[in-house]
PDB file of C-alpha atoms and ligand atoms in Angstrom:
ATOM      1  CA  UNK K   1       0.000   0.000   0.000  1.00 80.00           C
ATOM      2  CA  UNK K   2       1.653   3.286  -0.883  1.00 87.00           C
ATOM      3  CA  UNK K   3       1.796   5.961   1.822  1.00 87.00           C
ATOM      4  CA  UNK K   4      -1.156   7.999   0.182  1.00 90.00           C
ATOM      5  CA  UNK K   5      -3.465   5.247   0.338  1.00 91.00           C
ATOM      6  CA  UNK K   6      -2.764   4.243   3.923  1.00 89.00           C
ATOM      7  CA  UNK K   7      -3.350   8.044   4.821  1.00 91.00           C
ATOM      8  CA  UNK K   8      -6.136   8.161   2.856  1.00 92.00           C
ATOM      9  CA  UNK K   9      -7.686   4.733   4.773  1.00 91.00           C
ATOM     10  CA  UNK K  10      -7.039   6.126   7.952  1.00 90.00           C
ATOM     11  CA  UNK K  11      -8.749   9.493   7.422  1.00 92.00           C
ATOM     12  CA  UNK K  12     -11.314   7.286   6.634  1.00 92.00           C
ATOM     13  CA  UNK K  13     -11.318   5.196   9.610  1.00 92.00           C
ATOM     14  CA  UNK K  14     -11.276   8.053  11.919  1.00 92.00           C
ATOM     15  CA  UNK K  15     -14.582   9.273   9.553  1.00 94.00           C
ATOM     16  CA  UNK K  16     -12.660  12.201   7.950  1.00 92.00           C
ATOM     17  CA  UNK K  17     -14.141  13.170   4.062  1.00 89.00           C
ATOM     18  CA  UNK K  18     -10.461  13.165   1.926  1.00 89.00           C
ATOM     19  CA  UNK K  19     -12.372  16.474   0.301  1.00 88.00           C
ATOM     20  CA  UNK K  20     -10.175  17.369  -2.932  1.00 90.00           C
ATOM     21  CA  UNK K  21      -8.145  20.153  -1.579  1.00 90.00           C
ATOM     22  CA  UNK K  22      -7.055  17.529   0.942  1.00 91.00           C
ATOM     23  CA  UNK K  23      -6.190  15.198  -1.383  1.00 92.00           C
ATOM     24  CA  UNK K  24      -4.012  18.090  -3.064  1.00 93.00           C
ATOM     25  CA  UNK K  25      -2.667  18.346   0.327  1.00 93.00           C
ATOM     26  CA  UNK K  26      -1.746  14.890   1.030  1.00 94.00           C
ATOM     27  CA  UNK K  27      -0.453  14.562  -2.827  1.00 93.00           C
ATOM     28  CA  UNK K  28       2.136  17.300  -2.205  1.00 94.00           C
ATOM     29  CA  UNK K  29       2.792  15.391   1.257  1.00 93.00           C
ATOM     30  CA  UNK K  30       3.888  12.621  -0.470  1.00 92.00           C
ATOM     31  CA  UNK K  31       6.123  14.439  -3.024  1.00 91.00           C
ATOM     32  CA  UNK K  32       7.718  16.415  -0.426  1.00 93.00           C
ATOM     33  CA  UNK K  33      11.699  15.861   0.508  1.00 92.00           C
ATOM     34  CA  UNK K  34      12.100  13.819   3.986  1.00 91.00           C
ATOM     35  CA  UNK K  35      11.015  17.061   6.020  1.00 94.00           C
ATOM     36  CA  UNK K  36       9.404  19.850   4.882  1.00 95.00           C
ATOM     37  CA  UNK K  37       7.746  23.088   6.211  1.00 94.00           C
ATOM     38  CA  UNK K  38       4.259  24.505   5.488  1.00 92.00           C
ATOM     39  CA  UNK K  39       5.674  26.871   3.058  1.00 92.00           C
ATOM     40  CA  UNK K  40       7.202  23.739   1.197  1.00 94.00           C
ATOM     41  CA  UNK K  41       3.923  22.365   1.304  1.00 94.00           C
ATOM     42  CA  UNK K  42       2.241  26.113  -0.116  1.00 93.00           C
ATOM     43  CA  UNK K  43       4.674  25.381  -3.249  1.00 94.00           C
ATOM     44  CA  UNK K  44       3.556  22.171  -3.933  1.00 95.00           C
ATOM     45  CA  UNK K  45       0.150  22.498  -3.408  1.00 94.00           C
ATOM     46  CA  UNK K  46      -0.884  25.702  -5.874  1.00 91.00           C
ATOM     47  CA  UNK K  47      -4.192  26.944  -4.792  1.00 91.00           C
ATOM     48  CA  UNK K  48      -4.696  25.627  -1.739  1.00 93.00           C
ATOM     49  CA  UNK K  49      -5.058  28.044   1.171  1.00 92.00           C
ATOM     50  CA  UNK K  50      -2.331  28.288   3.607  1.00 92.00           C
ATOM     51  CA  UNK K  51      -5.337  27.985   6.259  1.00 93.00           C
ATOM     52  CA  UNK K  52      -6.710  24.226   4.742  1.00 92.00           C
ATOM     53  CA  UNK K  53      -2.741  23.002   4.887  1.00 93.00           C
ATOM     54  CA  UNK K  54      -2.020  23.947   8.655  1.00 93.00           C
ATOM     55  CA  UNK K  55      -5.744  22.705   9.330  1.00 93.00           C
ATOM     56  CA  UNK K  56      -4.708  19.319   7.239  1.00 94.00           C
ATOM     57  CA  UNK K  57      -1.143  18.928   8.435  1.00 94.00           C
ATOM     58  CA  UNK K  58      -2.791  19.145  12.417  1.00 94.00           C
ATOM     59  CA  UNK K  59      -5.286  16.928  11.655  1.00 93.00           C
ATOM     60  CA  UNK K  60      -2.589  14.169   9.807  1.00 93.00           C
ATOM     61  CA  UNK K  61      -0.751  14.837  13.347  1.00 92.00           C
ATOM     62  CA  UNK K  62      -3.593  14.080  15.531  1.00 91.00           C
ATOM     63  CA  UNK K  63      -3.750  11.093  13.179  1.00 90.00           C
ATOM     64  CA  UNK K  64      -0.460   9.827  13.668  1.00 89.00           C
ATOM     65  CA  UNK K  65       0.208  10.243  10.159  1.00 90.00           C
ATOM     66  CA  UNK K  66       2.432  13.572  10.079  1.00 94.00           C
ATOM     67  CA  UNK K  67       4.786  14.264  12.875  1.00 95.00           C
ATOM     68  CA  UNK K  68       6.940  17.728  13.827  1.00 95.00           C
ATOM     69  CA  UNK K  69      10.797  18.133  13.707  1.00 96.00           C
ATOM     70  CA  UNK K  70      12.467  21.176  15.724  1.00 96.00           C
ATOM     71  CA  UNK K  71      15.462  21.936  13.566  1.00 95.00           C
ATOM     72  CA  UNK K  72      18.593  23.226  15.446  1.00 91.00           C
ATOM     73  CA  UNK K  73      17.876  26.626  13.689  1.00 92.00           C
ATOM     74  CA  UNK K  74      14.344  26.735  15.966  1.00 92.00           C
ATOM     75  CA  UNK K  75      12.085  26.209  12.194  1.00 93.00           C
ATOM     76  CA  UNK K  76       9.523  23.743  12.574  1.00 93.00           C
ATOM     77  CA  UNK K  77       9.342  20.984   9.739  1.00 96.00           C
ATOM     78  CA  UNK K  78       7.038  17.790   9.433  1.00 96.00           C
ATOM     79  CA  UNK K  79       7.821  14.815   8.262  1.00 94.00           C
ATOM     80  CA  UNK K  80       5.565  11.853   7.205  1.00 92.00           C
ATOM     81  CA  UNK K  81       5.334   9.255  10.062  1.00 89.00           C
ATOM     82  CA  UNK K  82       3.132   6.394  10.536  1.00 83.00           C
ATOM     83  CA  UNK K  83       5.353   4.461  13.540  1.00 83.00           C
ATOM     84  CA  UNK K  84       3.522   6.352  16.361  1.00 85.00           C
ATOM     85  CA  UNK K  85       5.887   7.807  19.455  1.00 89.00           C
ATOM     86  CA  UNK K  86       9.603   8.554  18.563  1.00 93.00           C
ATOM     87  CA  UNK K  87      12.504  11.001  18.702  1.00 94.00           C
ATOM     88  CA  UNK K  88      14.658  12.729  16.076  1.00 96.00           C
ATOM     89  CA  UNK K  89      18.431  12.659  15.479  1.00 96.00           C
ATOM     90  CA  UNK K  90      19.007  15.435  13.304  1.00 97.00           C
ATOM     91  CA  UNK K  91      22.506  16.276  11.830  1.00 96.00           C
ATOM     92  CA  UNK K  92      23.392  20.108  12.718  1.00 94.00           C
ATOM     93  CA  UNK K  93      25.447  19.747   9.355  1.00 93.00           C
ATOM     94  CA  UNK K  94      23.104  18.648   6.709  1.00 94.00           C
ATOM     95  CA  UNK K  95      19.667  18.715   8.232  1.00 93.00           C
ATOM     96  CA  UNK K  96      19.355  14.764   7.852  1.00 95.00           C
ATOM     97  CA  UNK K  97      16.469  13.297  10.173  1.00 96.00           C
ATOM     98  CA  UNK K  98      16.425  10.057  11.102  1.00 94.00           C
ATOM     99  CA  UNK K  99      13.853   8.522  13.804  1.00 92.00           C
ATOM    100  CA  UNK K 100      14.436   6.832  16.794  1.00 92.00           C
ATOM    101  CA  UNK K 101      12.002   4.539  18.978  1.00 88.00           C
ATOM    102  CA  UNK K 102      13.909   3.938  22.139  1.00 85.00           C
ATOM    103  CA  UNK K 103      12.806   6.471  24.717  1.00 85.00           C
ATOM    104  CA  UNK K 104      13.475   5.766  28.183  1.00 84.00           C
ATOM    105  CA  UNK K 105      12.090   8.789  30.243  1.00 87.00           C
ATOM    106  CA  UNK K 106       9.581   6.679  31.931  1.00 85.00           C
ATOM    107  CA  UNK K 107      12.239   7.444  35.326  1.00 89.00           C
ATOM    108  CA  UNK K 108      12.132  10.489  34.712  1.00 90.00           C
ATOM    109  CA  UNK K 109       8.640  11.631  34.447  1.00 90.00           C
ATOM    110  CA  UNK K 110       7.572   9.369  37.561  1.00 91.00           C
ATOM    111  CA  UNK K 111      10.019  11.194  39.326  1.00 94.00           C
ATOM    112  CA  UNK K 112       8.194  14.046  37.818  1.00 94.00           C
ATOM    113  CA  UNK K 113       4.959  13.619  38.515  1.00 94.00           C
ATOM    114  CA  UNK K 114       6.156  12.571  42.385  1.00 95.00           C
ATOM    115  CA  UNK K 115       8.143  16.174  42.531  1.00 96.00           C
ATOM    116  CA  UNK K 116       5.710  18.261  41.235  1.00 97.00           C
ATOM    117  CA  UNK K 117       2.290  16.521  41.678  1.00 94.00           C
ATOM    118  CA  UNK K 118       2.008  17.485  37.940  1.00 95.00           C
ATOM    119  CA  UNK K 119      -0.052  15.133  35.749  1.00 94.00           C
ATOM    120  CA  UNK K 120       2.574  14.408  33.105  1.00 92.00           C
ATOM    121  CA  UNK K 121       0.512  14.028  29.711  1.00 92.00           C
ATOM    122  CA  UNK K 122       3.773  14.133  26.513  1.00 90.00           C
ATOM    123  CA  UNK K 123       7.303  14.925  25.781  1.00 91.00           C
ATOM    124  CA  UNK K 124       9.298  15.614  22.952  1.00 91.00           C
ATOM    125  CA  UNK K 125      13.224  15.014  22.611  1.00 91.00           C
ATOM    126  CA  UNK K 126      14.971  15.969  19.545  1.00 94.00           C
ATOM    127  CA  UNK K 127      18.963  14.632  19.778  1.00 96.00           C
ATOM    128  CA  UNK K 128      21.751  17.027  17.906  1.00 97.00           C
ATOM    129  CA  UNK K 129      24.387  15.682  16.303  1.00 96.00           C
ATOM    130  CA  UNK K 130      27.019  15.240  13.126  1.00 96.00           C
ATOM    131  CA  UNK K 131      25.357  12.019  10.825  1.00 96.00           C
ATOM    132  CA  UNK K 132      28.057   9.531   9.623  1.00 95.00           C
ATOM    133  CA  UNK K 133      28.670  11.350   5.945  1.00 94.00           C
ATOM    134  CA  UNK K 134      29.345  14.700   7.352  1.00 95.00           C
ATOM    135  CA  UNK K 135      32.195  13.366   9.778  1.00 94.00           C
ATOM    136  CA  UNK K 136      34.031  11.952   7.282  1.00 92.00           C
ATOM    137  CA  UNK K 137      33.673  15.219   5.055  1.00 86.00           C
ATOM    138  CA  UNK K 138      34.759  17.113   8.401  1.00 79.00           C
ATOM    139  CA  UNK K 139      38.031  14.510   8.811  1.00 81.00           C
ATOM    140  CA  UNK K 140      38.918  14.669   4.863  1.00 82.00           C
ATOM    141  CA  UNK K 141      38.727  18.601   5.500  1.00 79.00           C
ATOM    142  CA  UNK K 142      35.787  19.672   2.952  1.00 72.00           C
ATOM    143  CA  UNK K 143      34.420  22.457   3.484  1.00 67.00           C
ATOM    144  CA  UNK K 144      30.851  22.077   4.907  1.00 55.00           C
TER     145      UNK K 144
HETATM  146 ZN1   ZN D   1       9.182  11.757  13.191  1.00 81.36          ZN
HETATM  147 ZN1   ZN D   2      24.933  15.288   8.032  1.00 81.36          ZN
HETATM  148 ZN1   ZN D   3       9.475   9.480  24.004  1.00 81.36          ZN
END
């Protein structure tokens, strides 16, 4: 099943119409590079309104189908996701996201909750780094 079609199925499943300026919106989802920003999204979607995308793009979030990426640079991307919680490792080089599943915070928001008799409801972690390629560019000396 290609991505479209399994985000199309679950809109479905959760009762959502796939109206045709979503569709436009989850075509240019699909044709967008790894990670992408709303204004990415604005290019590749021509005539639809910059209101319908950021209504769409939350709603494929609530969904489980989009998730968010805090670049280093603070700019907020999304990123096409259907493997429910994880983290990013993003390369402060080349802006290469990859996911990662393994999240142990579980101490650390009991210890949370205990300390602070706050109700602890999400998180979000986003790891910085230098990805494989760009190390050995740095050792050999290019130029980033
Ligand atoms: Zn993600
Ligand atoms: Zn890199
Ligand atoms: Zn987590």
């Amino acid at each position: 099943m290609s991505d479209l079609d399994l985000i199309v199925q679950r809109l479905a499943l959760r009762g959502h119409r796939v109206t045709g300026s979503r569709l436009r919106v989850l075509e240019a989802l699909v044709q967008a590079p790894a990670h992408f920003t709303v204004d990415d999204l604005v290019r590749l979607a021509p005539g639809v309104g910059r209101a319908t995308l950021f209504r769409t793009v939350k709603l494929l979030q609530d969904l489980n189908v989009v998730c968010r990426v805090l670049m280093e640079d603070g700019s907020l991307h999304y990123r096409l996701s259907t493997r429910g919680h994880h983290h990013h490792l993003v390369c402060r080089n080349c802006g290469r996201v990859e996911d990662f599943s393994k999240c142990d915070v579980s101490s650390l928001v009991e210890e949370l909750a205990r300390n602070t008799a706050y109700q602890i409801e999400g998180h979000w972690l986003e790891v910085y780094g230098t990805c494989a390629s760009c190390r050995i560019l740095v050792q050999a000396g290019v130029p980033a």
